[in-house]
Tab-separated table of C-alpha atoms in Angstrom:
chain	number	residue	atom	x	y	z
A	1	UNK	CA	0.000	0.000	0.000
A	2	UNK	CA	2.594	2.243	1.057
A	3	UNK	CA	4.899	1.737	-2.207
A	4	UNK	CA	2.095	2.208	-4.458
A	5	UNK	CA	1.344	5.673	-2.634
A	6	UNK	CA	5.476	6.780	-3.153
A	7	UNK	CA	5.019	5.471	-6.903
A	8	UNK	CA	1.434	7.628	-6.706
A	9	UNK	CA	3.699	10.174	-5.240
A	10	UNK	CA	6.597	9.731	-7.941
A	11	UNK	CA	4.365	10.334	-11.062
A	12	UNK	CA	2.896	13.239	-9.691
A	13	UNK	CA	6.482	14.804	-8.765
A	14	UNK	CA	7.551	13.758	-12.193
A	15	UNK	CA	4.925	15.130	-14.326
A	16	UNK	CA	5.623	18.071	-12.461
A	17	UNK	CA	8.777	18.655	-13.103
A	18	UNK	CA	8.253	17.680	-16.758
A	19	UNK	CA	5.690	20.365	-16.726
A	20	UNK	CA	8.225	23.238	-15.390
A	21	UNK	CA	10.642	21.974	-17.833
A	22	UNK	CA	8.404	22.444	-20.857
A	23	UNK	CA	7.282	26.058	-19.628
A	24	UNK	CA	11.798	27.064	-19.481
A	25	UNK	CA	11.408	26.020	-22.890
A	26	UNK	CA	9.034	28.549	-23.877
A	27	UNK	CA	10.199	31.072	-21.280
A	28	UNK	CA	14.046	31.332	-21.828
A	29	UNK	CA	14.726	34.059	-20.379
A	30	UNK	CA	13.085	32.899	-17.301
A	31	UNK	CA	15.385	30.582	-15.059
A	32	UNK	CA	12.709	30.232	-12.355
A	33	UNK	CA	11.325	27.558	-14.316
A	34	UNK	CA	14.051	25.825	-14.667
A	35	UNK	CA	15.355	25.794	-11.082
A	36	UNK	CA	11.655	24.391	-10.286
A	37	UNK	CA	11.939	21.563	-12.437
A	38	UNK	CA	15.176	20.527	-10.856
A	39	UNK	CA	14.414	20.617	-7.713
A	40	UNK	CA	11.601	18.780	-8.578
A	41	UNK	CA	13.357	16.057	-10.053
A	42	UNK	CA	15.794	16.418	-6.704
A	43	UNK	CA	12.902	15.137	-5.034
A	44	UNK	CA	11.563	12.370	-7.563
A	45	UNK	CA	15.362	11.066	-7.545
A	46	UNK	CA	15.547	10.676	-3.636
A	47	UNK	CA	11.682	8.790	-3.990
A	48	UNK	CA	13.191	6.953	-6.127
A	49	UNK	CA	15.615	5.838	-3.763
A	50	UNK	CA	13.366	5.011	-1.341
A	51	UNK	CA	11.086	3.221	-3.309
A	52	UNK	CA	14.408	0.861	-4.356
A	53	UNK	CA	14.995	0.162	-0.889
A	54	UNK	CA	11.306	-0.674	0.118
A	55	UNK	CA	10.769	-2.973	-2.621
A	56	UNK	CA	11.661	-6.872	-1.506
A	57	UNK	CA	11.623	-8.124	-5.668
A	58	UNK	CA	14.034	-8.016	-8.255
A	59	UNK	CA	11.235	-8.119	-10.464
A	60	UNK	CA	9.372	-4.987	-8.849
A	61	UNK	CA	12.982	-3.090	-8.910
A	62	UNK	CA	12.852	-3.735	-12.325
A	63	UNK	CA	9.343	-2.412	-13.195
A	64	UNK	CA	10.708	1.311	-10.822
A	65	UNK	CA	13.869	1.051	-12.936
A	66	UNK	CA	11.872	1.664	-16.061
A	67	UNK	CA	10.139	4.601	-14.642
A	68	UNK	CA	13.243	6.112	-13.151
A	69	UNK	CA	15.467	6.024	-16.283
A	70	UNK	CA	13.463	9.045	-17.739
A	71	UNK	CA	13.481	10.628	-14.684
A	72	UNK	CA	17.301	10.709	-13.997
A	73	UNK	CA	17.801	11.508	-17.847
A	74	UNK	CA	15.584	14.215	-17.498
A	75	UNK	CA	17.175	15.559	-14.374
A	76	UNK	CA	20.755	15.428	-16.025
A	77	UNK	CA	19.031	17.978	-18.788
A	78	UNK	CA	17.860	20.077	-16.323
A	79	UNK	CA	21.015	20.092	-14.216
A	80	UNK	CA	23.434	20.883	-17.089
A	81	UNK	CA	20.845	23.409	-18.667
A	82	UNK	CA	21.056	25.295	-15.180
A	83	UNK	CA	24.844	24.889	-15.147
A	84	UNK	CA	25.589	26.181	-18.787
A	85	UNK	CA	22.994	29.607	-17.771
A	86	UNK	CA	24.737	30.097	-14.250
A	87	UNK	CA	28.088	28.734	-14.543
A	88	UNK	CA	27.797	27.174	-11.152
A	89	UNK	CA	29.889	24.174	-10.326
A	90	UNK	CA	27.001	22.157	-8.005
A	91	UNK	CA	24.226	21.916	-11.250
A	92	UNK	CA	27.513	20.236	-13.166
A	93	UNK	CA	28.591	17.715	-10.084
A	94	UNK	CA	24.621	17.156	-9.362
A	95	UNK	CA	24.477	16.165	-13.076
A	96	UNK	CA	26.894	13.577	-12.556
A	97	UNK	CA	25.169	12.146	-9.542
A	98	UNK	CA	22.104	11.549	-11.469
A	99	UNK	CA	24.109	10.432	-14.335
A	100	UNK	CA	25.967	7.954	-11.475
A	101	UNK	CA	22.292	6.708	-10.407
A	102	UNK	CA	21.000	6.573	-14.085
A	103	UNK	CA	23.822	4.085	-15.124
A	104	UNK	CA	23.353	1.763	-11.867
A	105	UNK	CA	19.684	1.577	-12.665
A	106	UNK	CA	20.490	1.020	-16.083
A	107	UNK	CA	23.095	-1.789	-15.389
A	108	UNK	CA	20.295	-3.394	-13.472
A	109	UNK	CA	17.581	-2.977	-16.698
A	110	UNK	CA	20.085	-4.604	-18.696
A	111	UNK	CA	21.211	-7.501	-16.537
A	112	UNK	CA	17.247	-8.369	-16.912
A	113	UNK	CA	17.346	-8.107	-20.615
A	114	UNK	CA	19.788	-10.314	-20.916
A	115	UNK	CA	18.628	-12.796	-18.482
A	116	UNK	CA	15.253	-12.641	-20.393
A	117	UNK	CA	17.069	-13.188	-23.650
A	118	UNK	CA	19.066	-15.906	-22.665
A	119	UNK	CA	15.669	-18.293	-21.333
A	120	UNK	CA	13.333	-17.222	-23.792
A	121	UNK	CA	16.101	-18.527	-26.336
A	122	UNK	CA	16.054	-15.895	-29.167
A	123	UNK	CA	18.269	-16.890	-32.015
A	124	UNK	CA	21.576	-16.241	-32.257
A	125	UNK	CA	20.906	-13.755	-35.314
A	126	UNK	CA	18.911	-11.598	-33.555
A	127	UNK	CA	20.713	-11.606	-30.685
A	128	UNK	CA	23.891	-10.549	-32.613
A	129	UNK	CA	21.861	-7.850	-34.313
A	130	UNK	CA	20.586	-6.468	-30.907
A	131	UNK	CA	24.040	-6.602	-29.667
A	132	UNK	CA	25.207	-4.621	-32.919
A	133	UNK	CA	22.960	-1.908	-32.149
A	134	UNK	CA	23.441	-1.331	-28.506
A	135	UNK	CA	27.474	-0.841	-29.507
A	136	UNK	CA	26.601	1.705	-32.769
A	137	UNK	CA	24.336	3.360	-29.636
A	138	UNK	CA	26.627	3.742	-27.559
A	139	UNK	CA	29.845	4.912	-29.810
A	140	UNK	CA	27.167	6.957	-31.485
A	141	UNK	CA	26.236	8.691	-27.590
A	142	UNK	CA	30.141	8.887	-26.722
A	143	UNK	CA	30.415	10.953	-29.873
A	144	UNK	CA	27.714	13.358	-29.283
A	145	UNK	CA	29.148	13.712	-25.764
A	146	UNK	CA	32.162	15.347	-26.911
A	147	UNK	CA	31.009	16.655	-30.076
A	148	UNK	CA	31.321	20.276	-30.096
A	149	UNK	CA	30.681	21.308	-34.077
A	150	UNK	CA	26.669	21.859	-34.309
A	151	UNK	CA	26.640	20.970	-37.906
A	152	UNK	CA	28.360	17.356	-36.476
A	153	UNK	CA	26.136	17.031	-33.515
A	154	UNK	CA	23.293	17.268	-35.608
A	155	UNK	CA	24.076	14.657	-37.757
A	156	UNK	CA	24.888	12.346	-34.779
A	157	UNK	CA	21.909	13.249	-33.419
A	158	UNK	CA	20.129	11.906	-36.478
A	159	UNK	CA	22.068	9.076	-36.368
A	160	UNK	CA	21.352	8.135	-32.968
A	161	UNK	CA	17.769	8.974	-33.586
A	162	UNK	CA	17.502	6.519	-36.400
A	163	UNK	CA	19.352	3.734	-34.386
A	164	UNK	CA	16.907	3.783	-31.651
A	165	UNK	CA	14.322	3.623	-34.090
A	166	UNK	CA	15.945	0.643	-35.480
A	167	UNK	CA	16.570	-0.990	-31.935
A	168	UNK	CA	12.474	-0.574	-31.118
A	169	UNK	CA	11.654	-2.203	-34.259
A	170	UNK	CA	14.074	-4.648	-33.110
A	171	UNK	CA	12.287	-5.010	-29.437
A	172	UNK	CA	8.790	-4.774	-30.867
A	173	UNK	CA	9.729	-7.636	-33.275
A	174	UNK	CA	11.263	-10.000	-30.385
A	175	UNK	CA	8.197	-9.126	-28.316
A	176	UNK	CA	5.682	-10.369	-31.020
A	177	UNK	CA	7.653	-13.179	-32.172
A	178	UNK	CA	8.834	-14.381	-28.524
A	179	UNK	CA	6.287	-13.844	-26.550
A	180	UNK	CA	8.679	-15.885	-23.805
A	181	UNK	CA	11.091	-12.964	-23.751
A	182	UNK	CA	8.101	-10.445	-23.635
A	183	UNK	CA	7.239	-12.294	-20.590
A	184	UNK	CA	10.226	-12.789	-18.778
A	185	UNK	CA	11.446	-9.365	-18.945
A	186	UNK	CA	8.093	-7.008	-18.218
A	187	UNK	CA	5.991	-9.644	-15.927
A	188	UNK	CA	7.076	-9.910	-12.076
């Protein structure tokens, strides 16, 4: 009862913060949006935490990892958005926390994936292709992370846009085809 109320609690937080990060969008010039969203997603990061350490299942860890991997991206955004307006050292180290958090909870995601993969017993094809695509990703994201030219960040950006269009074709197809794997990795 409790845990349902902080993941209640967590969507609401969220969505906020979401909604005070659309409105710096459209208000630029105004920081004050900006700093709300983050603190915001200060607080849906430290539910998040607590939620993790309530939760008895692996499986139900998983299902809050899912949900918290858009929050923590989302947080880095906001953190390094505040850091590149003010210059201030904290919204750079905070955006390396979350990044810190983001990876952990995505080292756990991916542990499941491949656990799923491995007992639903995809084919060795697909599984090569799937691996293929998660390196491309990530070379693709260590480039754009360093990438200072806009002309060559935008074409990396297309290009990692177009690979994770490629690797959710990729998931859908494994979902509909294995319904096993479908199974294993998004039922508790």
């Amino acid at each position: 009862e409790q845990c349902v109320q902080k993941l209640y609690a967590l969507d609401l937080i969220s969505g906020k913060a979401a909604a005070f990060l659309k409105l710096s969008e459209k208000e630029k010039s105004d920081r004050d949006y900006l700093s709300l969203a983050y603190k915001s997603y200060q607080l849906a990061t430290r539910l998040i935490q607590q939620i993790r350490q309530s939760y008895v299942s692996e499986e139900a860890k998983f299902l809050l990892a899912k949900k918290a991997v858009s929050v923590y991206e989302s947080a880095i955004e906001v953190s390094l958005r505040l850091h590149e307006q003010s210059g201030a050292k904290n919204y750079l180290e905070e955006a390396f926390a979350f990044a810190e958090n983001n990876k952990a909870i995505g080292l756990l995601e991916s542990m499941n994936d491949e656990q799923a993969k491995e007992y639903a017993g995809l084919p060795d094809d697909l599984l090569q292709q799937d691996k293929d695509l998660n390196t491309e990703l990530a070379y693709c994201a260590n480039k754009l992370a360093v990438e200072k030219d806009s002309v060559e960040r935008q074409k990396l950006q297309s290009l990692f846009f177009d690979l994770k269009e490629e690797q959710l074709a990729l998931l859908n197809r494994l979902e509909e085809e294995f319904p096993r794997y479908h199974q294993l990795k998004y039922e508790p």
